[in-house]
């Protein structure tokens, strides 16, 4: 703790209440609140706006305020000024389902590190009242998408901002839209603020979530507002992107946020560039009729606007890039907006579309990929912009993803002192590699996390079994049919984790390409294996959904062919909580995308930070995290990447080649796990992950590398802390 108010157990909870014109907030002192607010609203524009379609930061995996109050045993309050905050904190829902996968979780992790490091950042995203979707899995049907019921009003850490002029009413912003007759219409949004409070409760990043689900809005707006990545029609999709993009400037203005730099986390919010260009044209030409602007004027304005934007591109996969038919845009944008798009969003492959990745690539002062290999791929995909695209390899927020048992272990070794403030400290585990105490305690912490995971899974299997009689759902796991109350999956069995979105390029079914070979590895050596799989497919992604179905279909055959030695379990409704149990509880993390389509991947980093080795295709971050086999295993196709490798068509996904390589590698892993004279090498790999990968693949280091692109003027002590994080690695080598 760095704030003096928090240094002792006599913390007065009223010291955690802060107010301003927009409301009353809980979790940081007034002093801290004012400091953050002054930073982001200062006339010097010395802050950054981080723009993301999704933010994943569920309170059930990281909630420093709740942890602090729990430590102090202050879990309720009778003081009327505190009661509602404390009740919400301990009784409210612990999930904010406004994320779909890796992009959102990365955004959340990034913002948490900015908060830990006291970087003046404010985020803008949307609030989806129907979340993403909740996944039910039925063994006969596969994935069933259900709409999510959640209540932002009850969710701790979320605040509906008030209108400073009429404090009884919520703040509303007016956002310009255009109807199919090119007439301007207005949409209204409320603004929720999630406070991303840091681990020492002495800084926070405000996340402004625009909520367009208001009764007075035109129906096309309401249709697009409810659910993240609703792709029922391209108009809904385009409208959702516009809500984010056009909402940014009005919300910044309403709150008085003055940042110079806007960081686009993926191109979803790039429509803000069109608005900035329009503003620039009005400013430099003194008239408001944009239809009079010439091509040259627009290009000059775009050059100016580009100086304000930083752009991160996240994937080479086509579905990640927004292209909209021009006819769609004729219904939702003004003529002069389309004039700008004609000049800046031209799509070489499709003359009838606007390409928003092209727009984002053009209008920025610097762009980055999310790993070194992804940088090289991006250079091939966008040769015209290659000179400005550098690499900043992703990371994960170590305080979110390191399990409690591992955290306690780190706390108890003086060599690792202050690892919470500085994940680079975990380099020092190299000194502990041969320390028997450390080795034993690491093993015990790991076993504890495995026990937590298996407890969850065994309860789940039993619950599914009971559902058989009480619902119409056929349990998603064959294992539920064969257990009775005494048989349980055994946590001592080698456990492989695989969890991520089910997109076809991630090839969740790769290792089941040849069940006979897979089962023979287990049977011939008497090596039992449990595979734990989890993940959602986008509801409109039919091939992705059929991979889930395939996985379920393999369960019974695997069990029978291996005489019960191999079990494959599917955990429905993947979220951050399940992710955290998996990455710390399994024995190895499996990652088998088609190279080079996984731009980075972050779940493997979460495993690595817990000392769990990866078994992975040489793609994304693993090219950088593999360290010649010191930290895990690689398999599958390698070698230089060319244009043809980017194909996502089913016949180009290299199933045969990469699965054979997997079957050759798996026995090497199992041998180190099961054979007594090889086991120490398995634990060595775990420790080498802590020592080599934790200092690099965390969001503190990543934030420090982004900072080099932000040009903020920071206090010198803070600047030098960040320089030290950045010095841990050079992504762009
Ligand atoms: C980390 C995480 C992801 C991203 O995993 P990848 O390996 O990058 O695909 C997706 N969903 C959840 C819930 C996560 O925690």
XYZ file of C-alpha atoms and ligand atoms in Angstrom:
748
model
C 0.000 0.000 0.000
C 1.309 3.400 -0.806
C -1.511 5.642 0.328
C -1.107 6.468 3.983
C -4.838 6.171 4.643
C -4.583 2.522 3.768
C -1.524 1.679 5.732
C -3.211 0.506 8.837
C -6.116 -1.619 9.782
C -8.057 1.311 11.100
C -8.917 2.372 7.560
C -12.018 4.475 7.692
C -14.221 3.395 4.823
C -15.369 6.971 4.364
C -11.849 7.649 3.097
C -12.756 5.502 0.126
C -15.681 7.669 -0.925
C -15.046 10.344 -3.528
C -17.342 12.823 -5.231
C -17.465 15.165 -8.134
C -20.107 16.704 -10.412
C -20.764 13.377 -12.051
C -21.525 11.330 -8.966
C -20.284 9.654 -5.819
C -17.811 6.825 -6.164
C -16.317 4.178 -3.928
C -12.853 2.654 -3.849
C -10.331 5.477 -3.825
C -9.816 8.562 -1.688
C -10.973 12.010 -2.786
C -7.343 12.952 -3.270
C -6.706 10.052 -5.620
C -9.951 10.715 -7.466
C -9.114 14.373 -7.992
C -5.624 13.533 -9.174
C -6.922 11.145 -11.837
C -9.616 13.602 -12.910
C -7.162 16.483 -13.149
C -4.794 14.339 -15.201
C -7.385 13.468 -17.814
C -9.084 16.849 -18.009
C -5.976 19.040 -17.833
C -5.449 21.783 -20.396
C -2.081 20.249 -21.279
C -3.823 17.257 -23.000
C -1.293 15.032 -21.258
C -3.316 11.813 -21.294
C -4.492 9.064 -23.628
C -7.920 7.825 -24.682
C -7.932 4.051 -25.180
C -10.713 2.907 -27.512
C -11.932 -0.677 -27.575
C -15.091 -2.463 -28.736
C -14.849 -4.748 -25.713
C -13.260 -4.676 -22.274
C -12.940 -7.867 -20.235
C -12.316 -7.216 -16.560
C -14.580 -9.400 -14.445
C -14.478 -8.597 -10.721
C -14.369 -12.311 -9.834
C -10.760 -12.613 -11.015
C -9.404 -9.255 -9.822
C -11.060 -7.028 -7.289
C -8.615 -5.158 -5.086
C -11.255 -3.124 -3.225
C -13.159 -6.221 -2.198
C -9.927 -7.976 -1.213
C -8.916 -5.039 0.929
C -12.240 -4.882 2.766
C -12.236 -8.648 3.212
C -8.759 -8.445 4.770
C -10.017 -5.788 7.137
C -13.174 -7.801 7.867
C -15.304 -4.858 6.809
C -17.811 -6.747 4.755
C -20.826 -4.726 5.728
C -21.655 -1.282 7.031
C -24.586 0.350 8.755
C -23.443 3.859 7.850
C -26.001 5.129 5.285
C -23.191 6.782 3.309
C -21.459 3.436 2.842
C -24.129 0.795 3.064
C -25.133 0.728 -0.595
C -21.525 0.594 -1.795
C -20.459 -2.155 0.576
C -23.595 -4.213 -0.029
C -23.141 -4.003 -3.764
C -19.512 -4.968 -3.415
C -20.260 -8.138 -1.489
C -23.645 -9.079 -2.904
C -23.675 -7.746 -6.446
C -22.849 -9.793 -9.544
C -19.187 -10.407 -10.230
C -19.266 -10.502 -13.993
C -19.475 -7.807 -16.618
C -20.205 -9.860 -19.731
C -19.172 -7.175 -22.241
C -16.334 -9.136 -23.825
C -16.081 -11.905 -26.372
C -12.534 -13.135 -26.008
C -8.881 -12.268 -26.181
C -9.242 -8.721 -27.508
C -11.425 -7.659 -24.589
C -9.376 -9.444 -21.952
C -6.256 -7.803 -23.333
C -7.946 -4.402 -23.122
C -8.907 -5.042 -19.499
C -5.417 -6.269 -18.600
C -3.845 -3.274 -20.317
C -6.019 -0.777 -18.453
C -5.256 -2.487 -15.134
C -1.538 -2.099 -15.762
C -2.003 1.562 -16.690
C -3.796 1.967 -13.359
C -1.064 0.122 -11.425
C 1.564 2.316 -13.071
C -0.367 5.616 -12.620
C -0.524 6.359 -16.344
C -3.157 8.994 -17.235
C -5.477 6.991 -19.457
C -9.225 6.956 -19.916
C -10.992 4.222 -21.896
C -14.089 4.410 -24.094
C -16.181 1.368 -24.972
C -19.844 0.350 -25.193
C -22.111 -1.165 -22.568
C -24.079 -4.137 -23.882
C -27.189 -4.851 -21.830
C -27.396 -8.336 -23.311
C -23.679 -8.923 -22.957
C -22.049 -11.220 -25.489
C -23.951 -14.486 -25.006
C -24.105 -17.259 -22.529
C -23.216 -20.742 -23.773
C -25.147 -23.913 -23.028
C -23.713 -27.102 -24.466
C -25.772 -30.148 -25.312
C -24.051 -33.289 -26.524
C -26.584 -33.826 -29.301
C -27.050 -30.232 -30.412
C -23.679 -28.651 -29.622
C -23.526 -24.996 -28.621
C -26.750 -23.167 -27.740
C -26.458 -19.388 -27.394
C -28.594 -17.788 -24.704
C -28.966 -14.116 -24.139
C -27.357 -12.865 -20.943
C -29.289 -11.326 -18.088
C -27.162 -8.864 -16.219
C -27.798 -5.670 -14.354
C -25.264 -2.880 -14.582
C -27.218 -1.097 -11.819
C -26.306 -3.818 -9.321
C -22.753 -4.433 -10.479
C -20.016 -3.216 -8.146
C -17.589 -0.697 -9.600
C -20.053 0.557 -12.239
C -21.590 4.025 -11.947
C -24.165 5.757 -14.118
C -22.739 9.262 -14.482
C -24.974 12.153 -13.504
C -25.679 15.305 -15.409
C -23.765 18.063 -13.544
C -26.485 20.592 -14.388
C -29.404 18.468 -13.267
C -27.907 15.966 -10.825
C -31.171 14.064 -10.502
C -30.781 12.928 -14.087
C -28.168 10.853 -15.845
C -25.672 12.495 -18.124
C -26.756 12.036 -21.715
C -24.727 12.600 -24.811
C -26.113 13.268 -28.247
C -24.504 11.358 -31.061
C -25.143 12.248 -34.702
C -26.406 9.538 -37.030
C -27.852 9.739 -40.512
C -30.896 7.991 -41.897
C -31.394 6.519 -45.351
C -32.476 9.934 -46.724
C -29.179 11.483 -45.684
C -30.944 13.419 -42.959
C -29.198 13.865 -39.690
C -30.828 12.115 -36.741
C -29.629 12.109 -33.188
C -29.097 9.141 -30.932
C -28.696 9.449 -27.202
C -26.411 7.520 -24.899
C -26.046 7.317 -21.156
C -22.556 6.985 -19.784
C -21.510 4.342 -17.288
C -18.141 4.568 -15.650
C -16.324 1.483 -14.527
C -13.504 2.405 -12.203
C -10.527 0.168 -12.882
C -8.957 0.671 -9.470
C -5.396 -0.564 -9.037
C -4.067 -3.062 -6.531
C -2.923 -0.436 -4.045
C -6.133 1.621 -4.352
C -4.117 4.714 -5.193
C -4.979 5.210 -8.858
C -7.657 4.190 -11.322
C -8.455 4.241 -14.996
C -11.992 5.422 -15.812
C -13.687 3.267 -18.436
C -16.544 5.174 -20.047
C -19.138 2.746 -21.369
C -21.710 4.208 -23.728
C -25.183 2.768 -23.309
C -27.417 3.302 -26.357
C -30.167 0.927 -25.169
C -32.550 3.772 -24.430
C -36.246 3.730 -25.222
C -36.149 7.072 -27.069
C -33.525 6.011 -29.595
C -34.424 5.115 -33.200
C -34.971 1.374 -33.500
C -31.902 0.657 -35.687
C -29.769 2.086 -32.876
C -31.488 0.031 -30.206
C -31.183 -3.106 -32.331
C -27.459 -2.646 -32.581
C -26.868 -1.583 -28.985
C -27.840 -4.681 -27.031
C -25.297 -7.321 -27.856
C -21.560 -7.310 -28.516
C -20.616 -8.462 -32.048
C -24.220 -8.807 -33.116
C -23.786 -9.637 -36.776
C -27.373 -10.432 -37.711
C -26.982 -8.012 -40.606
C -24.176 -5.888 -41.935
C -26.214 -2.778 -41.091
C -26.373 -3.787 -37.440
C -22.660 -4.521 -37.467
C -21.798 -1.215 -39.129
C -24.131 0.688 -36.801
C -22.456 -0.861 -33.769
C -19.040 0.240 -35.012
C -20.408 3.730 -35.624
C -21.874 3.931 -32.130
C -18.430 3.437 -30.681
C -16.639 5.674 -33.203
C -19.074 8.594 -33.181
C -19.685 8.392 -29.443
C -16.084 9.138 -28.540
C -15.820 12.883 -29.165
C -19.220 13.732 -27.600
C -18.421 11.816 -24.409
C -14.967 13.333 -24.105
C -16.480 16.762 -24.554
C -19.288 16.194 -22.063
C -16.794 15.251 -19.378
C -14.130 17.732 -20.364
C -11.466 15.172 -21.273
C -8.706 16.789 -23.216
C -6.335 14.004 -24.339
C -4.230 14.597 -27.397
C -3.620 10.923 -28.239
C -6.321 8.396 -29.103
C -5.280 4.744 -29.129
C -7.383 2.437 -31.313
C -7.339 -1.092 -29.915
C -8.187 -2.713 -33.264
C -9.996 -0.669 -35.934
C -13.529 -1.012 -34.534
C -13.701 2.609 -33.356
C -11.939 4.167 -36.353
C -15.024 6.171 -37.370
C -13.731 8.696 -34.837
C -11.104 9.562 -37.456
C -13.859 10.701 -39.830
C -15.252 13.008 -37.193
C -11.834 14.395 -36.392
C -11.234 15.029 -40.078
C -14.593 16.812 -40.354
C -13.714 18.951 -37.310
C -10.337 19.742 -38.801
C -11.916 20.813 -42.107
C -14.330 23.087 -40.297
C -11.544 24.570 -38.218
C -9.102 25.185 -41.051
C -11.592 26.365 -43.660
C -13.992 28.296 -41.468
C -17.139 26.937 -43.000
C -19.430 24.113 -42.023
C -20.543 22.872 -45.427
C -18.306 19.856 -45.757
C -19.539 19.085 -49.238
C -17.385 22.008 -50.419
C -14.195 20.292 -49.241
C -11.889 19.228 -52.054
C -9.918 15.984 -52.107
C -6.755 17.909 -51.280
C -8.344 19.602 -48.302
C -9.521 16.250 -46.973
C -6.128 14.640 -47.411
C -4.435 17.533 -45.655
C -6.906 17.307 -42.778
C -6.356 13.524 -42.563
C -2.612 14.103 -42.245
C -3.188 16.383 -39.300
C -5.613 13.996 -37.630
C -3.175 11.120 -38.115
C -0.799 12.775 -35.629
C -3.292 12.084 -32.863
C -3.926 8.400 -33.490
C -2.071 5.274 -32.404
C -3.343 2.035 -33.907
C -2.903 -1.581 -32.810
C -3.785 -4.268 -35.335
C -4.648 -7.609 -33.759
C -5.112 -10.300 -36.347
C -4.301 -11.387 -39.882
C -7.627 -13.273 -39.989
C -10.216 -11.824 -42.387
C -13.136 -11.889 -39.919
C -11.191 -9.462 -37.743
C -11.271 -6.723 -40.372
C -14.343 -4.623 -41.005
C -15.395 -4.204 -44.594
C -18.783 -2.758 -45.367
C -20.582 -2.604 -48.648
C -20.910 1.009 -49.769
C -24.682 0.565 -49.999
C -24.775 -0.162 -46.271
C -22.943 3.043 -45.569
C -25.319 5.028 -47.753
C -28.000 4.315 -45.148
C -26.064 5.278 -42.056
C -23.676 8.057 -42.969
C -23.678 11.500 -44.456
C -22.586 12.167 -48.039
C -19.535 14.098 -46.978
C -18.542 11.257 -44.685
C -18.690 8.951 -47.686
C -16.529 11.369 -49.631
C -13.847 10.968 -46.968
C -14.270 7.191 -47.022
C -13.870 7.133 -50.809
C -10.473 8.736 -50.396
C -9.217 6.859 -47.357
C -11.016 3.523 -47.058
C -10.663 2.203 -50.558
C -10.589 -1.600 -50.720
C -8.252 -2.914 -53.403
C -9.947 -6.306 -53.478
C -13.496 -5.069 -53.544
C -14.390 -1.765 -55.206
C -17.873 -1.861 -53.695
C -16.693 -1.889 -50.101
C -15.129 0.427 -47.578
C -12.272 -1.175 -45.717
C -11.897 0.140 -42.178
C -8.556 -1.529 -41.617
C -7.214 0.480 -44.544
C -8.656 3.621 -42.992
C -7.001 2.900 -39.642
C -3.715 2.002 -41.354
C -3.717 5.312 -43.207
C -4.760 7.652 -40.463
C -2.328 7.125 -37.593
C 1.036 8.378 -36.449
C 2.202 4.899 -35.529
C 0.810 1.384 -35.836
C 1.821 -1.840 -34.176
C 1.311 -5.559 -34.406
C 1.017 -7.780 -31.328
C 4.068 -10.054 -31.721
C 7.237 -10.203 -33.814
C 5.959 -12.869 -36.184
C 2.696 -10.944 -36.544
C 4.714 -7.843 -37.446
C 6.372 -9.732 -40.284
C 2.985 -11.021 -41.452
C 1.475 -7.544 -41.237
C 4.327 -6.146 -43.311
C 3.431 -8.659 -46.017
C -0.276 -7.862 -45.787
C 0.195 -4.089 -45.820
C 3.438 -3.428 -47.713
C 2.525 0.227 -48.252
C 2.572 0.810 -44.483
C 5.363 -1.557 -43.511
C 7.728 1.228 -42.504
C 5.449 2.451 -39.745
C 4.316 -0.897 -38.297
C 6.433 -2.036 -35.360
C 5.912 -4.905 -32.916
C 4.695 -4.558 -29.353
C 4.167 -8.070 -28.105
C 1.082 -8.541 -25.945
C 1.191 -9.317 -22.267
C -1.204 -10.243 -19.472
C -1.888 -8.549 -16.133
C 0.176 -10.592 -13.708
C -1.906 -9.635 -10.645
C -5.044 -10.924 -12.356
C -3.664 -14.179 -13.697
C -1.212 -15.450 -11.094
C -3.193 -17.750 -8.794
C -3.547 -17.114 -5.095
C -1.450 -20.162 -4.216
C 1.377 -19.056 -6.517
C 1.118 -15.484 -5.222
C 1.565 -16.729 -1.648
C 4.602 -18.708 -2.736
C 6.186 -15.635 -4.330
C 5.387 -13.595 -1.205
C 7.290 -16.021 0.984
C 10.666 -15.773 -0.782
C 12.684 -12.614 -0.081
C 14.358 -12.941 -3.502
C 10.970 -12.123 -5.020
C 10.115 -9.166 -2.846
C 7.930 -6.545 -4.568
C 6.966 -8.855 -7.419
C 3.504 -7.300 -7.326
C 4.842 -3.848 -8.162
C 7.448 -5.178 -10.566
C 6.881 -8.488 -12.360
C 10.477 -8.216 -13.607
C 11.495 -9.367 -10.123
C 10.462 -12.895 -11.045
C 13.713 -13.065 -13.022
C 15.203 -13.876 -9.639
C 13.555 -17.296 -9.605
C 16.674 -18.342 -11.508
C 18.483 -18.200 -8.153
C 15.864 -20.531 -6.709
C 15.976 -23.125 -9.423
C 17.976 -25.548 -7.310
C 16.471 -24.527 -4.007
C 14.594 -27.569 -2.736
C 12.265 -25.488 -0.604
C 11.211 -23.436 -3.568
C 10.790 -26.487 -5.761
C 8.666 -28.269 -3.177
C 6.512 -25.234 -2.460
C 5.982 -24.551 -6.147
C 4.877 -28.125 -6.628
C 2.499 -27.828 -3.674
C 1.021 -24.552 -4.914
C 0.477 -26.182 -8.287
C -1.217 -29.190 -6.686
C -3.465 -26.851 -4.763
C -4.559 -25.093 -7.959
C -5.095 -28.448 -9.659
C -7.280 -29.531 -6.742
C -9.397 -26.368 -7.075
C -9.819 -27.018 -10.792
C -10.783 -30.672 -10.337
C -13.184 -29.810 -7.595
C -14.946 -27.475 -10.027
C -14.946 -30.075 -12.813
C -16.160 -32.950 -10.679
C -18.988 -30.834 -9.294
C -19.849 -29.724 -12.802
C -19.975 -33.304 -14.091
C -22.248 -34.336 -11.282
C -24.445 -31.295 -11.810
C -24.775 -32.129 -15.513
C -25.647 -35.679 -14.611
C -28.418 -34.483 -12.333
C -29.651 -32.141 -15.051
C -30.369 -35.165 -17.200
C -33.466 -35.875 -15.180
C -34.522 -32.299 -14.498
C -34.033 -30.596 -17.881
C -34.119 -31.363 -21.587
C -30.350 -30.863 -21.863
C -28.149 -33.816 -22.754
C -25.005 -33.276 -20.707
C -22.059 -31.990 -22.722
C -19.776 -34.684 -21.357
C -19.909 -38.396 -21.966
C -18.209 -38.730 -18.581
C -21.378 -37.529 -16.846
C -23.078 -40.693 -18.069
C -20.527 -43.037 -16.581
C -19.790 -41.530 -13.196
C -21.582 -42.364 -10.021
C -21.254 -40.458 -6.782
C -17.904 -42.033 -5.952
C -16.042 -41.914 -9.256
C -14.277 -38.701 -9.875
C -11.696 -37.480 -12.302
C -8.316 -37.829 -10.670
C -6.187 -34.663 -10.315
C -2.969 -36.722 -10.366
C -3.592 -37.568 -14.004
C -1.644 -35.525 -16.538
C -3.963 -32.677 -17.462
C -3.901 -30.764 -20.724
C -5.726 -27.418 -20.966
C -7.104 -25.892 -24.147
C -9.474 -22.924 -23.974
C -10.104 -20.065 -26.360
C -12.678 -18.930 -28.888
C -13.660 -21.689 -31.288
C -12.535 -20.205 -34.576
C -11.565 -22.711 -37.216
C -7.992 -21.425 -37.525
C -7.429 -22.317 -33.852
C -8.095 -25.973 -34.776
C -9.487 -27.203 -31.437
C -9.955 -30.659 -32.959
C -6.416 -30.970 -34.387
C -5.083 -33.438 -31.840
C -8.042 -35.765 -32.371
C -7.208 -36.190 -36.037
C -6.148 -39.777 -35.344
C -7.770 -41.204 -32.230
C -6.001 -44.551 -32.570
C -2.568 -42.967 -32.464
C -3.526 -40.707 -29.591
C -4.980 -43.569 -27.530
C -2.015 -45.824 -28.284
C 0.345 -43.299 -26.666
C -1.625 -43.597 -23.446
C -2.276 -47.330 -23.568
C 1.206 -48.488 -24.617
C 2.854 -46.649 -21.742
C 0.031 -46.702 -19.225
C -0.003 -42.915 -19.193
C -3.497 -41.563 -18.421
C -4.384 -38.124 -19.788
C -7.268 -35.732 -19.162
C -7.962 -33.121 -21.803
C -9.946 -30.128 -20.519
C -11.448 -28.000 -23.287
C -13.510 -24.828 -23.126
C -14.546 -21.987 -25.417
C -17.355 -20.270 -27.281
C -17.923 -20.002 -31.013
C -19.484 -16.789 -32.333
C -23.208 -17.614 -32.785
C -22.977 -16.864 -36.510
C -19.813 -18.945 -36.999
C -21.251 -22.252 -38.236
C -17.866 -23.915 -38.903
C -16.686 -22.846 -35.420
C -19.808 -24.324 -33.842
C -19.364 -27.581 -35.709
C -15.862 -27.932 -34.222
C -17.465 -27.882 -30.756
C -19.833 -30.605 -31.883
C -16.942 -32.660 -33.235
C -15.069 -32.417 -29.945
C -18.105 -33.688 -28.059
C -18.461 -36.577 -30.480
C -14.912 -37.783 -29.784
C -15.400 -38.175 -26.046
C -16.903 -41.639 -25.928
C -14.606 -43.137 -28.519
C -11.534 -41.779 -26.754
C -12.671 -43.226 -23.462
C -13.383 -46.647 -24.912
C -10.358 -46.910 -27.203
C -8.019 -45.968 -24.364
C -9.612 -48.309 -21.818
C -10.656 -45.252 -19.851
C -7.126 -43.783 -19.763
C -7.959 -40.790 -21.956
C -10.817 -38.483 -21.066
C -11.926 -35.358 -22.843
C -14.018 -32.929 -20.834
C -15.756 -29.823 -22.178
C -16.422 -26.961 -19.764
C -19.319 -24.803 -21.014
C -19.545 -21.019 -20.897
C -15.851 -20.124 -20.908
C -15.074 -16.905 -19.059
C -12.226 -15.292 -17.140
C -12.929 -17.254 -13.978
C -12.740 -20.593 -15.795
C -9.659 -19.339 -17.631
C -7.900 -18.550 -14.369
C -8.651 -21.971 -12.880
C -7.469 -23.695 -16.037
C -4.230 -21.811 -16.670
C -3.054 -22.366 -13.106
C -4.467 -25.840 -12.507
C -3.509 -27.835 -15.612
C -0.088 -29.410 -16.207
C 0.375 -28.127 -19.702
C -1.256 -25.516 -21.911
C -1.981 -26.606 -25.458
C -2.055 -24.160 -28.350
C -2.408 -25.381 -31.900
C -3.508 -22.669 -34.319
C -2.513 -22.712 -37.931
C 0.704 -20.739 -38.148
C 0.836 -17.737 -38.668
C -2.818 -16.906 -38.020
C -2.606 -16.539 -34.232
C -1.216 -13.039 -34.074
C -0.221 -13.340 -30.439
C -2.465 -15.442 -28.179
C -2.520 -14.594 -24.495
C -3.888 -17.629 -22.641
C -0.509 -19.345 -22.970
C 1.096 -16.341 -21.268
C -1.347 -16.689 -18.368
C -0.193 -20.304 -17.974
C 3.481 -19.294 -18.244
C 3.103 -16.687 -15.486
C 1.961 -19.510 -13.219
C 4.916 -21.609 -14.305
C 2.793 -23.907 -16.453
C 4.674 -24.968 -19.589
C 3.179 -24.609 -23.065
C 2.946 -27.237 -25.764
C 2.433 -25.120 -28.825
C 2.711 -24.506 -32.512
C 5.448 -21.939 -33.219
C 3.011 -19.096 -33.682
C 2.263 -15.744 -32.073
C 3.967 -15.075 -28.747
C 5.356 -18.621 -28.451
C 8.021 -17.862 -31.064
C 9.352 -15.434 -28.448
C 8.481 -17.433 -25.311
C 9.854 -20.859 -26.288
C 13.536 -20.163 -25.479
C 14.902 -23.247 -27.252
C 12.768 -25.623 -25.252
C 13.663 -24.333 -21.794
C 10.037 -23.349 -21.119
C 8.030 -26.023 -22.923
C 7.562 -27.858 -26.194
C 6.909 -26.909 -29.780
C 5.439 -28.918 -32.623
C 4.158 -28.505 -36.139
C 5.030 -26.630 -39.266
C 7.633 -23.858 -39.038
C 9.742 -22.040 -41.586
C 9.340 -18.767 -43.415
C 5.860 -17.388 -43.830
C 4.480 -16.387 -47.193
C 1.225 -15.063 -48.607
C -0.207 -18.565 -49.198
C 0.148 -19.464 -45.507
C -2.506 -16.863 -44.707
C -5.226 -18.973 -46.266
C -7.997 -19.993 -43.886
C -9.667 -22.451 -46.233
C -10.290 -25.890 -44.683
C -7.918 -27.721 -47.022
C -5.038 -25.385 -46.178
C -5.224 -25.858 -42.403
C -2.447 -28.518 -42.289
C -4.320 -30.977 -40.065
C -2.443 -34.071 -41.172
C 1.035 -32.570 -40.957
C 0.649 -30.808 -37.614
C -1.255 -33.624 -35.868
C 1.470 -36.127 -36.745
C 3.999 -33.768 -35.245
C 1.835 -33.537 -32.116
C 1.746 -37.321 -31.736
C 5.543 -37.358 -31.936
C 5.904 -34.661 -29.282
C 3.287 -35.712 -26.739
C 5.229 -38.806 -25.502
C 8.233 -36.595 -24.692
C 6.011 -34.465 -22.483
C 4.340 -37.421 -20.789
C 7.676 -39.053 -20.107
C 8.900 -35.996 -18.202
C 5.688 -35.874 -16.235
C 5.360 -39.535 -15.350
C 8.863 -41.064 -15.313
C 10.592 -40.567 -11.984
C 14.066 -39.965 -13.384
C 12.780 -37.282 -15.804
C 10.372 -35.404 -13.538
C 12.873 -32.826 -12.353
C 13.148 -31.601 -15.927
C 9.418 -30.923 -15.971
C 9.702 -28.748 -12.880
C 12.783 -27.028 -14.353
C 10.614 -25.933 -17.277
C 8.035 -24.542 -14.867
C 10.668 -22.457 -13.100
C 12.180 -21.279 -16.379
C 8.754 -19.928 -17.326
C 8.699 -17.834 -14.179
C 12.210 -16.646 -14.761
C 12.280 -16.069 -18.528
C 8.651 -15.426 -19.497
C 6.988 -13.662 -16.564
C 9.239 -10.577 -16.769
C 8.371 -10.171 -20.463
C 4.829 -11.306 -21.170
C 3.054 -9.039 -18.728
C 1.096 -5.863 -19.417
C 3.385 -3.656 -17.285
C 6.184 -4.225 -19.794
C 3.710 -3.889 -22.663
C 2.271 -0.652 -21.262
C 5.814 0.678 -20.990
C 6.402 -0.039 -24.663
C 3.136 1.688 -25.603
C 4.180 4.640 -23.507
C 7.105 5.166 -25.858
C 4.510 5.833 -28.555
C 2.295 8.078 -26.467
C 4.731 10.947 -25.861
C 3.297 11.748 -22.449
C 5.083 14.071 -20.116
C 5.357 12.093 -16.867
C 6.997 12.869 -13.523
C 10.621 11.744 -13.751
C 10.380 9.031 -11.111
C 7.415 7.464 -12.856
C 9.112 7.793 -16.207
C 12.159 5.952 -14.951
C 10.035 3.123 -13.483
C 8.413 2.728 -16.876
C 11.773 2.904 -18.646
C 12.882 0.011 -16.463
C 9.875 -2.078 -17.483
C 10.495 -1.266 -21.123
C 14.147 -2.257 -20.719
C 13.078 -5.806 -19.826
C 12.456 -6.453 -23.501
C 12.477 -5.009 -26.968
C 9.486 -6.418 -28.825
C 10.575 -4.858 -32.048
C 13.969 -6.551 -32.265
C -7.197 -15.053 -22.148
C -8.581 -15.282 -22.611
C -8.855 -15.400 -23.975
C -7.783 -15.293 -25.031
O -7.065 -16.494 -25.188
P -6.159 -16.707 -26.496
O -5.147 -17.693 -26.102
O -5.530 -15.383 -26.801
O -7.045 -17.154 -27.573
C -10.163 -15.615 -24.368
N -11.150 -15.706 -23.469
C -10.926 -15.609 -22.140
C -12.072 -15.721 -21.186
C -9.637 -15.392 -21.664
O -9.415 -15.286 -20.348
